[in-house]
CSV table of C-alpha atoms and ligand atoms in Angstrom, one decimal:
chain,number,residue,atom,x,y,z
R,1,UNK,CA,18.4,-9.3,109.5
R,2,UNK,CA,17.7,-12.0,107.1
R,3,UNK,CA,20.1,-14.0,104.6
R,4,UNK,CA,19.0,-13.8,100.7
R,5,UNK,CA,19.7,-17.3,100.3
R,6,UNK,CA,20.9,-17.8,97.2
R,7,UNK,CA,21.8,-21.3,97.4
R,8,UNK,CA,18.4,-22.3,98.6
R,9,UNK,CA,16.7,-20.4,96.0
R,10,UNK,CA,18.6,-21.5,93.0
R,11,UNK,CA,18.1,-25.5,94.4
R,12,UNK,CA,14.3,-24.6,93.8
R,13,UNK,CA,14.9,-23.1,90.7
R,14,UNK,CA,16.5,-26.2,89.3
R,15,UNK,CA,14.3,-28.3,90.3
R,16,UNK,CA,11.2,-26.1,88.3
R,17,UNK,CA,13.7,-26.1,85.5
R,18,UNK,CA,14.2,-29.7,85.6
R,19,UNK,CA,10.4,-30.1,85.6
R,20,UNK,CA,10.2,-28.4,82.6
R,21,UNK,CA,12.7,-30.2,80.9
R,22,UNK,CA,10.5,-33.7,81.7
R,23,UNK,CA,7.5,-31.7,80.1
R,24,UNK,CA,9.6,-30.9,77.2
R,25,UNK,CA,10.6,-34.4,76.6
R,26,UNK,CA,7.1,-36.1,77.7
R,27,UNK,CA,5.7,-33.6,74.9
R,28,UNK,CA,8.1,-35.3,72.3
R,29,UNK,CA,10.1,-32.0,72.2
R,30,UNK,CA,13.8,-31.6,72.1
R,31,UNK,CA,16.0,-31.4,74.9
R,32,UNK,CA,17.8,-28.0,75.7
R,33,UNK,CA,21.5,-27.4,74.4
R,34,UNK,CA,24.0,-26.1,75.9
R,35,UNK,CA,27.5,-25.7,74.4
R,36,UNK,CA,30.5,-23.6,76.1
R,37,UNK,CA,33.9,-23.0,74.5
R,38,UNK,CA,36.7,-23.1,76.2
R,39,UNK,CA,40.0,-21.3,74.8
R,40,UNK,CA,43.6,-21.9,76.9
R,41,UNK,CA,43.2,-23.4,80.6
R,42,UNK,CA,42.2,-20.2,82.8
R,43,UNK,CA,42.2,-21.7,86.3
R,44,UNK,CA,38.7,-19.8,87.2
R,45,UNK,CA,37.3,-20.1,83.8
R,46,UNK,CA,37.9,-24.4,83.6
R,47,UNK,CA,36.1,-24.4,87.6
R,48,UNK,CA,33.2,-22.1,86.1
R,49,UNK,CA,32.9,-24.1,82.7
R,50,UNK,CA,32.9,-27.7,85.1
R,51,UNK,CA,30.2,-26.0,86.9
R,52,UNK,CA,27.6,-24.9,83.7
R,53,UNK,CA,28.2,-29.0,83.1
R,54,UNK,CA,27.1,-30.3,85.8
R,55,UNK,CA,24.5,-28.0,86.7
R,56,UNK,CA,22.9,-28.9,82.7
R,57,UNK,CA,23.9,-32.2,83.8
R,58,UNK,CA,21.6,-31.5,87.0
R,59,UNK,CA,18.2,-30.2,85.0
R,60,UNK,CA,18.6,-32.5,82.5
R,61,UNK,CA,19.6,-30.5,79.8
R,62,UNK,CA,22.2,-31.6,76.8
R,63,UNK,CA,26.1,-29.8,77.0
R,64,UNK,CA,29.0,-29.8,75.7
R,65,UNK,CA,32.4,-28.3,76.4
R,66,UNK,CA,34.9,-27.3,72.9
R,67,UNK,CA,37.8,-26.9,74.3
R,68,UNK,CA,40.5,-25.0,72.2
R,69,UNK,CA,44.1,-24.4,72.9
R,70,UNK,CA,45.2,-20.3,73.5
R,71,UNK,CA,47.2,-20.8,70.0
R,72,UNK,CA,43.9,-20.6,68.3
R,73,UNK,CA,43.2,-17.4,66.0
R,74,UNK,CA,40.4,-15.5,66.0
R,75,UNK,CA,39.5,-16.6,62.5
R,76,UNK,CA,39.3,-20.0,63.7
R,77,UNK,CA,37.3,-19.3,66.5
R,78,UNK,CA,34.7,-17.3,64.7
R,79,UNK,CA,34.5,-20.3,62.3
R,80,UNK,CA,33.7,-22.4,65.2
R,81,UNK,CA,30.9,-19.9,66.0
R,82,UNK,CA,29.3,-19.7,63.0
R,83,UNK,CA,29.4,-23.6,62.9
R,84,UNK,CA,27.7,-23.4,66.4
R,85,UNK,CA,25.2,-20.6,64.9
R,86,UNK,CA,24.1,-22.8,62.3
R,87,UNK,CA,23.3,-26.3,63.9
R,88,UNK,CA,19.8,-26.8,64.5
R,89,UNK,CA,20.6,-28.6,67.6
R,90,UNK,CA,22.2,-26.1,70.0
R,91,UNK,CA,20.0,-23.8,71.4
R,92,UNK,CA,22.5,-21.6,73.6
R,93,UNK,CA,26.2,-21.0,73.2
R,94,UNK,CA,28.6,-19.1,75.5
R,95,UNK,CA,32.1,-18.2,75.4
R,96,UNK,CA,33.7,-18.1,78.5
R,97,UNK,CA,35.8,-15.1,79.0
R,98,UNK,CA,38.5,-13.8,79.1
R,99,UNK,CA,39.9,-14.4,76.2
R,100,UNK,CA,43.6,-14.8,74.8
R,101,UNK,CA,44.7,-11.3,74.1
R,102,UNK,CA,45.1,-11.8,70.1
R,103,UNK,CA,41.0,-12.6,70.1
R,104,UNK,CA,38.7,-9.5,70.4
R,105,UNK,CA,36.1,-10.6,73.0
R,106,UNK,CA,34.3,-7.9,71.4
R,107,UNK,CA,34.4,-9.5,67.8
R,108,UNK,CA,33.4,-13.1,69.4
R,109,UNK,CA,30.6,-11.5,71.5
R,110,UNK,CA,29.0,-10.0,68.4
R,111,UNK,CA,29.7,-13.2,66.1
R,112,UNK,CA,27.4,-15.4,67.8
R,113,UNK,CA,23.5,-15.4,66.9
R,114,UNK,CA,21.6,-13.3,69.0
R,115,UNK,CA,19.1,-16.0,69.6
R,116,UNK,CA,21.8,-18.2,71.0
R,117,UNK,CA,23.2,-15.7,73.3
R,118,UNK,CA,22.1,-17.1,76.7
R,119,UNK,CA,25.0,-14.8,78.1
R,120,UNK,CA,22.7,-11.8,76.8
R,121,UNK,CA,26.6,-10.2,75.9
R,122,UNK,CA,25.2,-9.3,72.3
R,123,UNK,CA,24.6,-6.1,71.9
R,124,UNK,CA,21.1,-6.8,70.4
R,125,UNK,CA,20.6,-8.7,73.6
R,126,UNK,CA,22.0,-5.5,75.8
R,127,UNK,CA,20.3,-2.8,73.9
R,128,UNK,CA,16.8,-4.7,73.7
R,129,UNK,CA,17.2,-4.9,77.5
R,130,UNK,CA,17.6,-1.5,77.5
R,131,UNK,CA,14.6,-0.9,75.9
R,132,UNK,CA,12.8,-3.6,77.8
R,133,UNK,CA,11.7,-5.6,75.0
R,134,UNK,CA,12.3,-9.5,75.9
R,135,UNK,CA,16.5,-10.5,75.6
R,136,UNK,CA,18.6,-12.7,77.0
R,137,UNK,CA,19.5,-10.9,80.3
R,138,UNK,CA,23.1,-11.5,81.2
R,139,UNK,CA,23.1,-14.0,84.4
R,140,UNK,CA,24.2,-12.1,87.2
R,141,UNK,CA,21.9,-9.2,87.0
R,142,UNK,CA,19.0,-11.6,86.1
R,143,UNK,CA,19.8,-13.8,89.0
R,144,UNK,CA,19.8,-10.5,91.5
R,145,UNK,CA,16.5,-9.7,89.8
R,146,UNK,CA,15.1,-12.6,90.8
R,147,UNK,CA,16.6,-13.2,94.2
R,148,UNK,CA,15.1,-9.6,95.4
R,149,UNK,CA,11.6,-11.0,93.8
R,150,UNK,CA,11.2,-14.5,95.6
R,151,UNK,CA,12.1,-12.2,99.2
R,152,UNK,CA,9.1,-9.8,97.9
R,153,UNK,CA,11.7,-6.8,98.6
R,154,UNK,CA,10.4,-3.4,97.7
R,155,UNK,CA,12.2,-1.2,95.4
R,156,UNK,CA,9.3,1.0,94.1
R,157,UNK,CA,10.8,4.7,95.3
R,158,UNK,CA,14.0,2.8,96.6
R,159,UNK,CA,17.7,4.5,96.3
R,160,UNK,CA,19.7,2.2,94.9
R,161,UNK,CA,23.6,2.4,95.0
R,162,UNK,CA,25.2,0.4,92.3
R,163,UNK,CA,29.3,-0.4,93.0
R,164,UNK,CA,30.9,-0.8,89.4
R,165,UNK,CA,30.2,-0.2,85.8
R,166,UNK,CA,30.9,-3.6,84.5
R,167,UNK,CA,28.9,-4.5,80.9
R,168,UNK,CA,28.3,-8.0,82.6
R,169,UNK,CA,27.2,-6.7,86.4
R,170,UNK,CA,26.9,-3.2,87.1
R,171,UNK,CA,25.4,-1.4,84.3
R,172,UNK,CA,22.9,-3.9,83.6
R,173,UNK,CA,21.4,-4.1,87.0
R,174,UNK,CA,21.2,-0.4,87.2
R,175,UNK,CA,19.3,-0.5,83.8
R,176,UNK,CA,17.0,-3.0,85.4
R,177,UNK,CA,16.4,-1.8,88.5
R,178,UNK,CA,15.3,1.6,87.0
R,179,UNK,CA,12.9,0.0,84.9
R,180,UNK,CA,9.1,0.6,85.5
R,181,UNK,CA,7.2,-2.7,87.6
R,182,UNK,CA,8.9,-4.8,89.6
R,183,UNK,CA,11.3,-5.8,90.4
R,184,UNK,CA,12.3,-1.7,89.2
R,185,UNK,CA,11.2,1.8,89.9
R,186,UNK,CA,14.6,2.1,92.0
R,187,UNK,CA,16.2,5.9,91.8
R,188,UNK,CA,19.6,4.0,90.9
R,189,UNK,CA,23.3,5.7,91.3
R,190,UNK,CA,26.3,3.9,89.6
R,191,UNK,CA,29.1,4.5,91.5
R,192,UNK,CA,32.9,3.7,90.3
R,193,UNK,CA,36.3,4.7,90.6
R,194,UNK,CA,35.9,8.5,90.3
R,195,UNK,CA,32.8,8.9,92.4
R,196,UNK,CA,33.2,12.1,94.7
R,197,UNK,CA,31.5,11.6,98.1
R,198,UNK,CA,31.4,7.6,97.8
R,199,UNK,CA,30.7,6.7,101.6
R,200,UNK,CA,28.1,9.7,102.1
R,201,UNK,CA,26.3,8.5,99.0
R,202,UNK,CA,26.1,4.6,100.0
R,203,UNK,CA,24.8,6.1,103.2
R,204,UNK,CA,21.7,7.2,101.7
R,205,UNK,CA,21.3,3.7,100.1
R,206,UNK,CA,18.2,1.7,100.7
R,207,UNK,CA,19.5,-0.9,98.5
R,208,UNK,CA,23.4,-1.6,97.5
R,209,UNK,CA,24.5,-4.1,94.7
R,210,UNK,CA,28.5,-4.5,95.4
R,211,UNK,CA,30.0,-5.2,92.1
R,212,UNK,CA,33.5,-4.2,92.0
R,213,UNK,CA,35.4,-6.9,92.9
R,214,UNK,CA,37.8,-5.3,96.2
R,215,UNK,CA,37.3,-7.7,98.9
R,216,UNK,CA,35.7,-6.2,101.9
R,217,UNK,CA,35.0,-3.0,100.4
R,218,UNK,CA,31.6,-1.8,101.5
R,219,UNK,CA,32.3,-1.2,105.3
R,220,UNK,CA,29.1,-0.5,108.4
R,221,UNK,CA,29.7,3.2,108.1
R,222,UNK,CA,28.8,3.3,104.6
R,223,UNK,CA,25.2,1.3,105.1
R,224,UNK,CA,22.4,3.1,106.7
R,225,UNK,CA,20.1,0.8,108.7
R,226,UNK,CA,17.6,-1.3,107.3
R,227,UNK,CA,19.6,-1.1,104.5
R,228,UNK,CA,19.3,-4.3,101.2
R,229,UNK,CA,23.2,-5.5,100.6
R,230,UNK,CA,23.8,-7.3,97.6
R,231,UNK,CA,27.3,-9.0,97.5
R,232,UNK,CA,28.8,-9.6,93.7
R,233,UNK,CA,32.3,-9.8,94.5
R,234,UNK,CA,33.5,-13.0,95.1
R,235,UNK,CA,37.8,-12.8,95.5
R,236,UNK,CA,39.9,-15.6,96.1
R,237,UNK,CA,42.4,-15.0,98.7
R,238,UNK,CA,45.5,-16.5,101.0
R,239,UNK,CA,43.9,-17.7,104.3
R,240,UNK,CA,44.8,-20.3,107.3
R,241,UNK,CA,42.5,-22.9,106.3
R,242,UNK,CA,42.3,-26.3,104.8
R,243,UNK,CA,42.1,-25.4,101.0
R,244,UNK,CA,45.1,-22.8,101.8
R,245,UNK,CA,42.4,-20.4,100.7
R,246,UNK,CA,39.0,-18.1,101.6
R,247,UNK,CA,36.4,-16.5,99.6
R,248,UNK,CA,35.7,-12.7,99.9
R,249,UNK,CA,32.9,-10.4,99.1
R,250,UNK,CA,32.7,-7.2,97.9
R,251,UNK,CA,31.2,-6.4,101.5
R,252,UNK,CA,32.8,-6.5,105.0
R,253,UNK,CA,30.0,-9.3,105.9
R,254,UNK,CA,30.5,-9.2,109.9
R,255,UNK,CA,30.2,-5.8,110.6
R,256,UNK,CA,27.5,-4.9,107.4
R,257,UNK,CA,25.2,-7.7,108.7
R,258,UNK,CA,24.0,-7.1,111.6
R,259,UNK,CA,22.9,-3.2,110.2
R,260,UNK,CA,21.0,-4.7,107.4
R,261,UNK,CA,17.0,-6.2,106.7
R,262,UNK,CA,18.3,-8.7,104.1
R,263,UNK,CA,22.0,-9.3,102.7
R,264,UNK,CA,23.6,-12.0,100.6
R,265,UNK,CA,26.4,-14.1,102.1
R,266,UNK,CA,29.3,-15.1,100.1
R,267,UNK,CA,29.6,-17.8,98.8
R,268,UNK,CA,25.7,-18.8,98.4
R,269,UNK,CA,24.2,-15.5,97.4
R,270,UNK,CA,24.9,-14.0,94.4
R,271,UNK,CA,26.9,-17.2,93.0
R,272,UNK,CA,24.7,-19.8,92.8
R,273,UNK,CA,21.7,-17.4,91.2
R,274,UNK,CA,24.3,-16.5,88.4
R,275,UNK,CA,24.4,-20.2,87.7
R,276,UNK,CA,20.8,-20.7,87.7
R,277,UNK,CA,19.7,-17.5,85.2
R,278,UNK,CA,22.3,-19.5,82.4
R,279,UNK,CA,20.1,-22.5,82.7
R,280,UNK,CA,16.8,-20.5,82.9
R,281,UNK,CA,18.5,-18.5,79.4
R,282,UNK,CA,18.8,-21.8,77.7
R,283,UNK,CA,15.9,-23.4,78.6
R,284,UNK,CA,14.0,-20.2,76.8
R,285,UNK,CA,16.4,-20.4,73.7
R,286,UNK,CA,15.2,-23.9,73.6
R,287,UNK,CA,11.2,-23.1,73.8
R,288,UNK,CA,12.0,-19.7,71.6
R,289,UNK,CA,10.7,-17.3,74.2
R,290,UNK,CA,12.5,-14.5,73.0
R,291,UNK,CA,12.6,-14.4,69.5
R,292,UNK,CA,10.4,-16.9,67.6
U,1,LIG,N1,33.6,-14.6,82.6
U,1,LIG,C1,33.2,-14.1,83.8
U,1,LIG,N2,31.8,-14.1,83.9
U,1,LIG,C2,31.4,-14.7,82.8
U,1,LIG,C3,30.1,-15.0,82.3
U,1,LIG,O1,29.0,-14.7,83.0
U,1,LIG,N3,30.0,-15.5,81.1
U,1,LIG,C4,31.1,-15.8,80.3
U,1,LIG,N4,30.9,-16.3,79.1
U,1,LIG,N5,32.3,-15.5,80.7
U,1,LIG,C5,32.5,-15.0,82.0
């Protein structure tokens, strides 16, 4: 069994982004912008919006955080957008979600520019992905992309088993993963809460993607050996440590493990790839890779 090490992976992947941000600047270009809003004071949402910071802090790239309080309307925020849509400067915007129930995510999602939206959310982004012309592709699938290409793991022919039918996780990745090349060619099931014959059909998985957010879910008698376990979920939960507090994956780790060729460990798998793609997202927004 071998660990997809996310955490070791994403370090390199800064550091090639970082390079290309000294290129950019030695090249008299200018430097990548990020900017995140913020609306009301979400526990996760503030720890995942400190994180974009310092990790654009970390490559080098320009950020900033709006911060608005959850009394905000949605006409104010969609100002802010279009503000944000039409400043030169900032290359990449995202709106960290959820949102305060009187703002339609839906709305904000589709107010923002598509060439700014390094969340890939946009449904110009989503359906051109589809397609598979060039988009912003939302972070988490793109990071699992590219954590199954620097392990050289074969999916040509491959069943794939995808847990959850998230717009952000698991439609996405099944849409990739059953594109033609590589990383792709997969024969990809999306699996959710009305699947019939759930355990029988992860069984037959070469490769699973866990993406529905119940702790300890995917259990050894539902992986066939050999099998490729990719861990999503990430749940906080009650636990006699220090912090008062463990993490959880989507996938009983201990016992899944040892049956597997590669799986993700949680935290440093999945996590710390999602972090990288935003960076890789802006720093093409910034150099116009996807639209000119
Ligand atoms: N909330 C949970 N995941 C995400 C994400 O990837 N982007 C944004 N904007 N909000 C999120």
């Amino acid at each position: 069994m071998e660990i997809l090490d996310g955490k070791k992976i994403s370090g390199e992947m800064k550091k090639e982004i970082a390079g290309e941000v000294k290129q950019m600047i030695a090249e008299g270009k200018k430097i990548p912008h990020l900017v995140a809003i913020l609306v009301g004071n979400n526990g996760a949402s503030e720890t995942y919006v400190n994180h974009k910071e310092k990790d654009c802090y970390e490559v080098g790239f320009q950020s900033n955080v709006l911060r608005f309080p959850d009394t905000i309307s949605e006409a104010e925020l969609l100002n802010e957008i279009d503000k944000i849509n039409k400043n030169n400067d900032i290359d990449g915007v995202i709106v960290q979600l959820p949102l305060p129930e009187h703002i339609s995510e839906q709305k904000v999602i589709e107010a923002i520019d598509p060439k700014k939206d390094v969340d890939g959310f946009h449904p110009m982004n989503v359906g051109r992905m589809v397609i598979g012309l060039p988009s912003y592709i939302s972070a988490t699938p793109d990071g699992i992309v590219e954590l199954l290409k620097r392990y050289n793991i074969q999916t040509a022919g491959m069943s794939c088993v995808v847990l959850g039918r998230s717009n952000i996780v698991g439609r996405p990745i099944a849409n990739l993963l059953s594109h033609k090349g590589y990383p792709g060619d997969c024969t990809v099931s999306i699996c959710h809460s009305r699947t019939k014959n759930l355990k029988d059909i992860c069984h037959e998985a070469d490769i699973i993607i866990a993406a529905l957010g119940a702790p300890e879910f995917v259990t050894a008698d539902m992986v066939k050996e050999g099998a490729v376990v990719v861990d999503v979920g990430i749940t906080r939960v009650e636990a006699d440590t220090k912090s008062g507090f463990k993490l959880l994956g989507d996938v009983k780790y201990d016992e899944v493990a040892p049956k597997c060729s590669f799986i993700t460990p949680v935290p440093g798998g999945v996590g710390p790839m999602t972090r990288v793609s935003l960076l890789k997202n802006t720093i093409k927004a910034a150099k116009k890779e996807i639209y000119k």
